[in-house]
mmCIF file of C-alpha atoms in Angstrom:
data_model
loop_
_atom_site.group_PDB
_atom_site.id
_atom_site.type_symbol
_atom_site.label_atom_id
_atom_site.label_comp_id
_atom_site.label_asym_id
_atom_site.label_seq_id
_atom_site.Cartn_x
_atom_site.Cartn_y
_atom_site.Cartn_z
ATOM 1 C CA MET A 24 -4.836 18.764 15.230
ATOM 2 C CA VAL A 25 -4.160 18.528 11.562
ATOM 3 C CA GLY A 26 -2.419 15.296 10.415
ATOM 4 C CA ILE A 27 -0.016 15.279 7.285
ATOM 5 C CA LEU A 28 0.185 12.655 4.685
ATOM 6 C CA VAL A 29 3.166 12.683 2.343
ATOM 7 C CA VAL A 30 2.478 10.769 -0.971
ATOM 8 C CA SER A 31 5.275 9.959 -3.228
ATOM 9 C CA HIS A 32 6.051 7.640 -6.135
ATOM 10 C CA SER A 33 8.954 6.397 -3.886
ATOM 11 C CA LEU A 34 8.534 5.006 -0.391
ATOM 12 C CA SER A 35 12.063 6.023 0.402
ATOM 13 C CA ALA A 36 11.495 9.505 -0.702
ATOM 14 C CA ALA A 37 8.167 9.739 1.472
ATOM 15 C CA GLU A 38 9.889 8.450 4.476
ATOM 16 C CA GLY A 39 12.832 10.672 4.148
ATOM 17 C CA ILE A 40 10.550 13.794 3.787
ATOM 18 C CA VAL A 41 8.591 12.572 6.889
ATOM 19 C CA GLN A 42 11.787 12.285 8.790
ATOM 20 C CA ILE A 43 12.851 15.778 8.106
ATOM 21 C CA ALA A 44 9.343 17.205 8.716
ATOM 22 C CA LEU A 45 9.055 15.564 12.023
ATOM 23 C CA GLU A 46 12.377 16.838 13.056
ATOM 24 C CA MET A 47 11.182 20.501 12.167
ATOM 25 C CA SER A 48 7.966 20.197 13.929
ATOM 26 C CA GLY A 49 9.639 19.897 17.260
ATOM 27 C CA GLY A 50 9.764 16.155 17.398
ATOM 28 C CA SER A 51 7.129 16.170 20.135
ATOM 29 C CA GLY A 52 5.117 13.605 18.186
ATOM 30 C CA MET A 53 2.098 15.958 18.567
ATOM 31 C CA VAL A 54 1.658 16.135 14.821
ATOM 32 C CA LYS A 55 0.942 12.836 13.050
ATOM 33 C CA ILE A 56 2.939 12.722 9.885
ATOM 34 C CA ALA A 57 2.759 9.623 7.765
ATOM 35 C CA GLY A 58 4.525 8.888 4.427
ATOM 36 C CA ILE A 59 3.525 6.337 1.723
ATOM 37 C CA GLY A 60 4.804 5.450 -1.584
ATOM 38 C CA GLY A 61 5.791 2.613 -4.043
ATOM 39 C CA ASN A 62 3.759 -0.257 -5.404
ATOM 40 C CA ASP A 63 3.456 -3.869 -4.258
ATOM 41 C CA THR A 64 6.099 -5.040 -6.467
ATOM 42 C CA GLY A 65 8.707 -2.631 -5.113
ATOM 43 C CA GLY A 66 8.480 -0.180 -8.078
ATOM 44 C CA LEU A 67 7.462 3.537 -8.286
ATOM 45 C CA GLY A 68 3.881 4.630 -7.980
ATOM 46 C CA ILE A 69 1.031 4.780 -5.442
ATOM 47 C CA THR A 70 -2.464 3.539 -5.650
ATOM 48 C CA ALA A 71 -5.731 5.568 -4.605
ATOM 49 C CA GLN A 72 -6.517 2.588 -2.379
ATOM 50 C CA LYS A 73 -3.320 2.826 -0.425
ATOM 51 C CA ILE A 74 -3.890 6.630 -0.004
ATOM 52 C CA LEU A 75 -7.388 5.935 1.122
ATOM 53 C CA ASP A 76 -6.357 3.412 3.755
ATOM 54 C CA SER A 77 -3.795 5.854 5.209
ATOM 55 C CA LEU A 78 -6.383 8.726 5.254
ATOM 56 C CA LYS A 79 -8.727 6.532 7.175
ATOM 57 C CA GLN A 80 -5.975 5.668 9.656
ATOM 58 C CA ILE A 81 -4.814 9.225 10.238
ATOM 59 C CA LEU A 82 -8.408 10.498 10.694
ATOM 60 C CA GLU A 83 -8.605 8.120 13.700
ATOM 61 C CA HIS A 84 -6.180 10.406 15.441
ATOM 62 C CA SER A 85 -6.400 13.658 13.579
ATOM 63 C CA ASN A 86 -9.415 15.907 12.940
ATOM 64 C CA GLU A 87 -8.109 16.829 9.576
ATOM 65 C CA VAL A 88 -5.535 15.841 7.042
ATOM 66 C CA LEU A 89 -3.444 17.791 4.536
ATOM 67 C CA ILE A 90 -2.062 15.555 1.699
ATOM 68 C CA LEU A 91 1.460 16.315 0.241
ATOM 69 C CA PRO A 92 1.663 14.631 -3.153
ATOM 70 C CA ASP A 93 4.788 14.675 -5.388
ATOM 71 C CA ILE A 94 3.808 14.698 -9.084
ATOM 72 C CA GLY A 95 1.436 13.383 -11.649
ATOM 73 C CA SER A 96 -0.311 10.168 -10.687
ATOM 74 C CA SER A 97 0.186 10.801 -7.022
ATOM 75 C CA ILE A 98 -2.027 13.881 -7.332
ATOM 76 C CA LEU A 99 -4.743 12.057 -9.418
ATOM 77 C CA SER A 100 -4.614 9.121 -6.932
ATOM 78 C CA ALA A 101 -4.972 11.536 -3.937
ATOM 79 C CA ARG A 102 -7.944 13.361 -5.570
ATOM 80 C CA ASN A 103 -9.428 9.925 -6.316
ATOM 81 C CA ALA A 104 -8.899 8.822 -2.654
ATOM 82 C CA ILE A 105 -10.674 11.835 -1.269
ATOM 83 C CA GLU A 106 -13.757 11.063 -3.636
ATOM 84 C CA LEU A 107 -13.789 7.587 -2.107
ATOM 85 C CA LEU A 108 -13.952 8.646 1.462
ATOM 86 C CA PRO A 109 -17.550 9.122 3.030
ATOM 87 C CA PRO A 110 -18.713 12.734 2.463
ATOM 88 C CA GLU A 111 -18.370 13.628 6.066
ATOM 89 C CA ASP A 112 -14.738 12.757 6.006
ATOM 90 C CA ALA A 113 -13.995 14.004 2.536
ATOM 91 C CA SER A 114 -14.500 17.510 3.790
ATOM 92 C CA LYS A 115 -11.773 17.063 6.290
ATOM 93 C CA VAL A 116 -9.041 16.439 3.662
ATOM 94 C CA ILE A 117 -7.285 18.859 1.364
ATOM 95 C CA ILE A 118 -4.378 18.424 -1.138
ATOM 96 C CA ALA A 119 -1.547 20.974 -0.695
ATOM 97 C CA ASP A 120 -0.727 22.974 -3.763
ATOM 98 C CA ALA A 121 3.061 22.942 -2.808
ATOM 99 C CA PRO A 122 6.344 21.472 -3.444
ATOM 100 C CA ILE A 123 6.424 18.111 -1.594
ATOM 101 C CA LEU A 124 9.574 18.550 0.731
ATOM 102 C CA GLU A 125 9.267 22.237 1.570
ATOM 103 C CA GLY A 126 5.472 21.960 1.844
ATOM 104 C CA ALA A 127 5.663 19.066 4.249
ATOM 105 C CA LEU A 128 8.086 21.117 6.483
ATOM 106 C CA MET A 129 5.972 24.267 6.483
ATOM 107 C CA ALA A 130 2.776 22.244 7.153
ATOM 108 C CA ALA A 131 4.374 20.389 10.018
ATOM 109 C CA ILE A 132 5.535 23.611 11.684
ATOM 110 C CA GLU A 133 2.196 25.198 11.165
ATOM 111 C CA ALA A 134 0.166 22.011 12.384
ATOM 112 C CA SER A 135 2.374 21.867 15.480
ATOM 113 C CA LEU A 136 0.932 25.401 16.526
ATOM 114 C CA GLY A 137 -2.486 23.951 16.577
ATOM 115 C CA SER A 138 -3.674 25.764 13.325
ATOM 116 C CA ASP A 139 -6.630 24.648 11.412
ATOM 117 C CA LEU A 140 -6.601 22.762 7.956
ATOM 118 C CA LEU A 141 -6.941 25.841 5.785
ATOM 119 C CA LYS A 142 -4.169 27.643 7.669
ATOM 120 C CA VAL A 143 -1.803 24.514 7.432
ATOM 121 C CA ALA A 144 -2.602 24.304 3.623
ATOM 122 C CA ALA A 145 -1.854 27.969 3.147
ATOM 123 C CA SER A 146 1.432 27.670 4.954
ATOM 124 C CA ALA A 147 2.344 24.582 2.794
ATOM 125 C CA GLY A 148 1.492 26.647 -0.163
ATOM 126 C CA GLU A 149 3.855 29.495 0.836
ATOM 127 C CA ALA A 150 6.823 27.033 0.594
ATOM 128 C CA ARG A 151 6.583 27.717 -3.152
ATOM 129 C CA ASN A 152 8.068 31.096 -2.528
ATOM 130 C CA LEU A 153 11.094 29.947 -0.509
ATOM 131 C CA ARG A 154 14.112 31.268 -2.269
ATOM 132 C CA LYS A 155 17.282 29.300 -2.433
ATOM 133 C CA THR A 156 19.437 31.788 -4.134
ATOM 134 C CA ASP A 157 19.013 35.522 -4.916
ATOM 135 C CA HIS A 158 19.657 35.231 -8.685
ATOM 136 C CA MET B 26 -30.989 -4.991 -28.890
ATOM 137 C CA ALA B 27 -29.651 -3.467 -25.931
ATOM 138 C CA PHE B 28 -26.626 -3.324 -23.705
ATOM 139 C CA THR B 29 -26.388 -5.794 -20.850
ATOM 140 C CA VAL B 30 -24.359 -6.638 -17.762
ATOM 141 C CA GLU B 31 -23.073 -9.689 -19.519
ATOM 142 C CA MET B 32 -21.840 -7.599 -22.318
ATOM 143 C CA VAL B 33 -19.653 -5.623 -19.775
ATOM 144 C CA ARG B 34 -18.078 -8.820 -18.389
ATOM 145 C CA LEU B 35 -17.326 -9.928 -22.023
ATOM 146 C CA SER B 36 -15.884 -6.474 -22.982
ATOM 147 C CA LEU B 37 -13.504 -6.568 -19.987
ATOM 148 C CA GLU B 38 -12.444 -10.234 -20.858
ATOM 149 C CA LYS B 39 -11.803 -9.151 -24.441
ATOM 150 C CA LEU B 40 -9.802 -6.069 -23.097
ATOM 151 C CA ASN B 41 -7.719 -8.186 -20.911
ATOM 152 C CA VAL B 42 -6.731 -10.448 -23.844
ATOM 153 C CA LEU B 43 -6.122 -7.263 -26.140
ATOM 154 C CA ILE B 44 -3.911 -5.549 -23.563
ATOM 155 C CA GLU B 45 -1.910 -8.610 -22.842
ATOM 156 C CA GLU B 46 -1.256 -8.878 -26.684
ATOM 157 C CA LYS B 47 -0.412 -5.069 -26.812
ATOM 158 C CA ARG B 48 1.500 -4.717 -23.706
ATOM 159 C CA GLU B 49 4.949 -4.263 -25.387
ATOM 160 C CA TYR B 50 3.326 -1.869 -27.919
ATOM 161 C CA LEU B 51 1.884 0.226 -25.220
ATOM 162 C CA THR B 52 5.049 0.302 -23.337
ATOM 163 C CA ASP B 53 6.983 1.260 -26.408
ATOM 164 C CA LEU B 54 4.512 4.232 -26.997
ATOM 165 C CA ASP B 55 4.926 5.182 -23.334
ATOM 166 C CA SER B 56 8.662 5.077 -23.309
ATOM 167 C CA ALA B 57 8.613 7.720 -26.117
ATOM 168 C CA ILE B 58 6.960 10.295 -24.070
ATOM 169 C CA GLY B 59 5.986 8.792 -20.686
ATOM 170 C CA ASP B 60 7.491 6.633 -18.073
ATOM 171 C CA ALA B 61 7.295 3.366 -19.962
ATOM 172 C CA ASP B 62 4.915 1.680 -17.411
ATOM 173 C CA HIS B 63 1.504 2.132 -19.193
ATOM 174 C CA GLY B 64 1.522 -1.434 -20.754
ATOM 175 C CA ILE B 65 2.685 -3.116 -17.747
ATOM 176 C CA ASN B 66 0.216 -1.155 -15.448
ATOM 177 C CA MET B 67 -2.881 -1.769 -17.652
ATOM 178 C CA ASN B 68 -1.939 -5.411 -18.210
ATOM 179 C CA ARG B 69 -1.774 -5.916 -14.239
ATOM 180 C CA GLY B 70 -4.888 -3.802 -13.725
ATOM 181 C CA MET B 71 -6.815 -5.896 -16.346
ATOM 182 C CA LYS B 72 -5.737 -9.174 -14.922
ATOM 183 C CA HIS B 73 -6.894 -8.213 -11.490
ATOM 184 C CA ILE B 74 -10.239 -7.070 -12.727
ATOM 185 C CA ILE B 75 -10.748 -10.477 -14.558
ATOM 186 C CA GLU B 76 -9.715 -12.428 -11.475
ATOM 187 C CA LYS B 77 -12.360 -10.258 -9.415
ATOM 188 C CA ILE B 78 -15.252 -10.515 -11.792
ATOM 189 C CA ARG B 79 -14.868 -14.024 -13.345
ATOM 190 C CA GLY B 80 -17.521 -16.318 -12.054
ATOM 191 C CA LYS B 81 -19.154 -13.674 -9.927
ATOM 192 C CA GLU B 82 -22.907 -12.993 -10.441
ATOM 193 C CA TYR B 83 -23.850 -9.483 -11.035
ATOM 194 C CA SER B 84 -27.547 -8.132 -10.870
ATOM 195 C CA ASP B 85 -26.878 -4.751 -12.192
ATOM 196 C CA PHE B 86 -24.269 -2.536 -13.792
ATOM 197 C CA GLY B 87 -23.558 -0.769 -10.530
ATOM 198 C CA GLY B 88 -21.872 -3.972 -9.128
ATOM 199 C CA ILE B 89 -19.671 -5.050 -12.009
ATOM 200 C CA PHE B 90 -18.513 -1.412 -12.767
ATOM 201 C CA ARG B 91 -17.771 -0.793 -8.992
ATOM 202 C CA ASP B 92 -15.735 -3.933 -8.790
ATOM 203 C CA ALA B 93 -13.736 -3.067 -12.032
ATOM 204 C CA ALA B 94 -13.202 0.474 -10.611
ATOM 205 C CA MET B 95 -12.047 -0.475 -7.179
ATOM 206 C CA THR B 96 -9.803 -3.290 -8.563
ATOM 207 C CA ILE B 97 -7.971 -1.130 -11.033
ATOM 208 C CA MET B 98 -7.678 1.744 -8.351
ATOM 209 C CA SER B 99 -6.074 -0.744 -5.911
ATOM 210 C CA ALA B 100 -3.853 -2.571 -8.488
ATOM 211 C CA VAL B 101 -2.485 0.312 -10.588
ATOM 212 C CA GLY B 102 -0.015 2.724 -9.163
ATOM 213 C CA GLY B 103 -0.055 4.955 -12.312
ATOM 214 C CA SER B 104 -2.502 7.589 -13.618
ATOM 215 C CA ALA B 105 -4.341 4.801 -15.364
ATOM 216 C CA GLY B 106 -5.571 3.439 -12.058
ATOM 217 C CA PRO B 107 -7.330 6.495 -10.784
ATOM 218 C CA LEU B 108 -8.497 7.684 -14.307
ATOM 219 C CA PHE B 109 -9.929 4.262 -15.621
ATOM 220 C CA GLY B 110 -11.197 3.596 -12.135
ATOM 221 C CA THR B 111 -13.108 6.878 -12.143
ATOM 222 C CA PHE B 112 -14.358 6.110 -15.618
ATOM 223 C CA PHE B 113 -15.861 2.781 -14.646
ATOM 224 C CA MET B 114 -17.069 4.128 -11.234
ATOM 225 C CA LYS B 115 -19.089 6.901 -12.771
ATOM 226 C CA ILE B 116 -20.679 4.649 -15.428
ATOM 227 C CA GLY B 117 -21.642 2.272 -12.752
ATOM 228 C CA GLN B 118 -23.168 5.095 -10.400
ATOM 229 C CA LYS B 119 -25.233 6.223 -13.312
ATOM 230 C CA LEU B 120 -26.465 2.719 -14.056
ATOM 231 C CA ILE B 121 -26.989 1.482 -10.662
ATOM 232 C CA GLY B 122 -29.898 -1.112 -10.371
ATOM 233 C CA LYS B 123 -30.179 -1.667 -14.056
ATOM 234 C CA SER B 124 -29.097 -4.729 -15.957
ATOM 235 C CA GLU B 125 -29.941 -3.757 -19.388
ATOM 236 C CA VAL B 126 -30.076 -0.327 -21.081
ATOM 237 C CA SER B 127 -30.290 1.200 -24.470
ATOM 238 C CA ILE B 128 -27.271 2.372 -26.232
ATOM 239 C CA GLU B 129 -28.469 6.000 -25.771
ATOM 240 C CA GLU B 130 -28.623 5.489 -21.925
ATOM 241 C CA LEU B 131 -25.275 3.870 -22.057
ATOM 242 C CA ALA B 132 -23.777 6.825 -24.032
ATOM 243 C CA VAL B 133 -25.195 9.139 -21.269
ATOM 244 C CA ALA B 134 -23.500 7.105 -18.559
ATOM 245 C CA MET B 135 -20.360 7.041 -20.442
ATOM 246 C CA GLN B 136 -20.618 10.769 -20.719
ATOM 247 C CA ASP B 137 -20.606 10.774 -16.876
ATOM 248 C CA GLY B 138 -17.594 8.608 -16.744
ATOM 249 C CA LEU B 139 -15.883 10.955 -19.224
ATOM 250 C CA ASP B 140 -16.780 14.024 -17.159
ATOM 251 C CA GLY B 141 -15.357 12.229 -14.137
ATOM 252 C CA ILE B 142 -11.991 11.799 -16.034
ATOM 253 C CA MET B 143 -11.910 15.308 -17.110
ATOM 254 C CA PHE B 144 -12.618 16.614 -13.591
ATOM 255 C CA LEU B 145 -10.032 14.300 -11.966
ATOM 256 C CA GLY B 146 -7.312 15.271 -14.540
ATOM 257 C CA ARG B 147 -8.410 18.780 -14.810
ATOM 258 C CA SER B 148 -8.210 18.233 -18.516
ATOM 259 C CA GLY B 149 -10.051 18.425 -21.671
ATOM 260 C CA VAL B 150 -10.197 17.597 -25.374
ATOM 261 C CA GLY B 151 -6.937 18.449 -27.287
ATOM 262 C CA ASP B 152 -4.545 17.879 -24.255
ATOM 263 C CA LYS B 153 -3.129 14.676 -25.722
ATOM 264 C CA THR B 154 -4.844 12.218 -23.379
ATOM 265 C CA MET B 155 -7.387 9.346 -23.224
ATOM 266 C CA ILE B 156 -10.090 11.989 -23.540
ATOM 267 C CA ASP B 157 -9.274 12.565 -26.973
ATOM 268 C CA ALA B 158 -10.195 9.051 -27.816
ATOM 269 C CA ILE B 159 -13.212 8.673 -25.453
ATOM 270 C CA ALA B 160 -14.911 11.983 -26.129
ATOM 271 C CA PRO B 161 -15.522 11.555 -29.845
ATOM 272 C CA ALA B 162 -16.523 7.912 -29.305
ATOM 273 C CA VAL B 163 -19.139 8.760 -26.770
ATOM 274 C CA GLU B 164 -20.400 11.510 -28.892
ATOM 275 C CA ALA B 165 -20.583 9.162 -31.875
ATOM 276 C CA LEU B 166 -22.513 6.598 -29.822
ATOM 277 C CA ARG B 167 -25.040 8.986 -28.632
ATOM 278 C CA GLU B 168 -25.591 10.692 -32.086
ATOM 279 C CA ASN B 169 -25.942 7.469 -33.897
ATOM 280 C CA SER B 170 -27.994 5.527 -31.448
ATOM 281 C CA SER B 171 -31.135 5.687 -33.537
ATOM 282 C CA ASP B 172 -29.425 4.044 -36.449
ATOM 283 C CA GLY B 173 -29.281 0.696 -34.536
ATOM 284 C CA ASP B 174 -26.539 -0.518 -32.085
ATOM 285 C CA SER B 175 -24.104 -2.078 -34.549
ATOM 286 C CA ALA B 176 -24.098 1.225 -36.639
ATOM 287 C CA ALA B 177 -23.606 3.357 -33.548
ATOM 288 C CA TRP B 178 -20.798 1.026 -32.145
ATOM 289 C CA ASN B 179 -19.032 0.982 -35.439
ATOM 290 C CA LYS B 180 -19.085 4.795 -35.591
ATOM 291 C CA ALA B 181 -17.875 5.079 -32.027
ATOM 292 C CA VAL B 182 -14.924 2.801 -32.731
ATOM 293 C CA ILE B 183 -13.979 4.876 -35.855
ATOM 294 C CA ALA B 184 -14.313 8.039 -33.854
ATOM 295 C CA ALA B 185 -12.023 6.636 -31.053
ATOM 296 C CA GLU B 186 -9.529 5.593 -33.589
ATOM 297 C CA LEU B 187 -9.416 8.873 -35.352
ATOM 298 C CA GLY B 188 -9.284 10.639 -31.818
ATOM 299 C CA MET B 189 -6.279 8.292 -30.900
ATOM 300 C CA LYS B 190 -4.355 9.013 -34.133
ATOM 301 C CA GLY B 191 -5.225 12.606 -33.623
ATOM 302 C CA THR B 192 -3.134 12.765 -30.557
ATOM 303 C CA ILE B 193 -0.038 12.288 -32.719
ATOM 304 C CA PRO B 194 0.539 15.815 -33.762
ATOM 305 C CA MET B 195 -0.667 17.198 -30.445
ATOM 306 C CA LEU B 196 1.452 19.026 -27.794
ATOM 307 C CA SER B 197 1.098 17.238 -24.453
ATOM 308 C CA ARG B 198 -0.526 19.360 -21.746
ATOM 309 C CA ARG B 199 -0.788 16.665 -19.085
ATOM 310 C CA GLY B 200 1.286 14.178 -17.500
ATOM 311 C CA ARG B 201 4.915 13.395 -17.790
ATOM 312 C CA SER B 202 4.939 14.019 -21.481
ATOM 313 C CA SER B 203 3.937 17.490 -20.795
ATOM 314 C CA TYR B 204 7.380 18.121 -19.383
ATOM 315 C CA LEU B 205 8.729 17.227 -22.762
ATOM 316 C CA GLY B 206 7.082 20.281 -24.396
ATOM 317 C CA GLU B 207 7.512 20.319 -28.069
ATOM 318 C CA ARG B 208 9.347 16.991 -28.069
ATOM 319 C CA SER B 209 5.888 15.335 -27.199
ATOM 320 C CA ILE B 210 4.702 16.101 -30.776
ATOM 321 C CA GLY B 211 4.806 13.383 -33.218
ATOM 322 C CA HIS B 212 4.125 10.521 -30.768
ATOM 323 C CA GLN B 213 0.621 8.751 -30.279
ATOM 324 C CA ASP B 214 -0.587 8.935 -26.717
ATOM 325 C CA PRO B 215 -0.594 5.653 -24.807
ATOM 326 C CA GLY B 216 -3.739 6.457 -22.796
ATOM 327 C CA ALA B 217 -5.600 7.328 -25.873
ATOM 328 C CA THR B 218 -4.461 4.029 -27.440
ATOM 329 C CA THR B 219 -5.819 1.939 -24.509
ATOM 330 C CA SER B 220 -8.952 3.934 -24.648
ATOM 331 C CA TYR B 221 -9.384 3.108 -28.288
ATOM 332 C CA TYR B 222 -8.959 -0.507 -27.301
ATOM 333 C CA LEU B 223 -11.564 -0.227 -24.727
ATOM 334 C CA ILE B 224 -14.179 1.275 -27.013
ATOM 335 C CA SER B 225 -13.343 -1.499 -29.574
ATOM 336 C CA CYS B 226 -13.784 -4.234 -26.964
ATOM 337 C CA PHE B 227 -17.054 -2.873 -25.893
ATOM 338 C CA ARG B 228 -18.221 -2.704 -29.471
ATOM 339 C CA ASP B 229 -17.016 -6.252 -30.185
ATOM 340 C CA ALA B 230 -18.802 -7.618 -27.027
ATOM 341 C CA SER B 231 -21.946 -5.880 -27.981
ATOM 342 C CA VAL B 232 -22.054 -6.599 -31.631
ATOM 343 C CA GLU B 233 -20.345 -9.971 -31.970
ATOM 344 C CA GLY B 234 -20.827 -11.325 -28.601
#
């Protein structure tokens, strides 16, 4: 099953998004969804090392992982963390090109259906097209 | 004369002192167009690097650059962590097993580091980033390596400084400053500024000791 890693500048943001995504994925606990964010001094930001540690942890239970980063350095650090994984694991991780909250939701639902990583990533990407009003 | 592992250590020591001194200035530059954390982040990152490498024996460039890379990646939760981390990591990987290289070889390794930054940031020259200081410096180092190390380093520093100042009129296309659009014009990029300091410190360590 595909695991999901939500990476935000803020730990509260990441945890909130995980909570919503978990609820939407049926709450069966089948899909592993983790959220990380914030730096060691309680400020905003996330390090590549923290993402790397989380990826390794998730890969112990999940075959593949989709990362949902927020903006800027979260994306750079996520790319960086994938590069630091051993090559056999690096191929099991993708960064979603998606808005973080809606993408995490869509990914969680798709993952709960047992879909593979590419399908889960594609679903997350579709979150970009979710309309909120019609004007 | 050549470039040695000991010079890397000395460069990083010098950079740590310089960043500490320029912390407020870097933060000021970053508060104009970024999120005002660059000076603080670099200061923390360099302090951690120095703690890691001070007193440790290194037999090759691979070891010291890898330690610097991994340390800044673990310590800095802004873009500077992964970007400078990648720069150091790629240089180290290119020079693995070596403890002394010519300036020309160093320039080739620095080009690898620069390519790593460009790939990670999906960015190039002219986007108002650290690349605008590092790219001309690496080119100057490579092109002038036959004129002797001092001449090559001096030209690299001048190129980095011009590149840094060249970011002032640029429109930002990467990072938080890119959200400002036209309002990013007229401000010097903090990442390019730190990169100029880095090239200067490498020059000082290599030429003055």
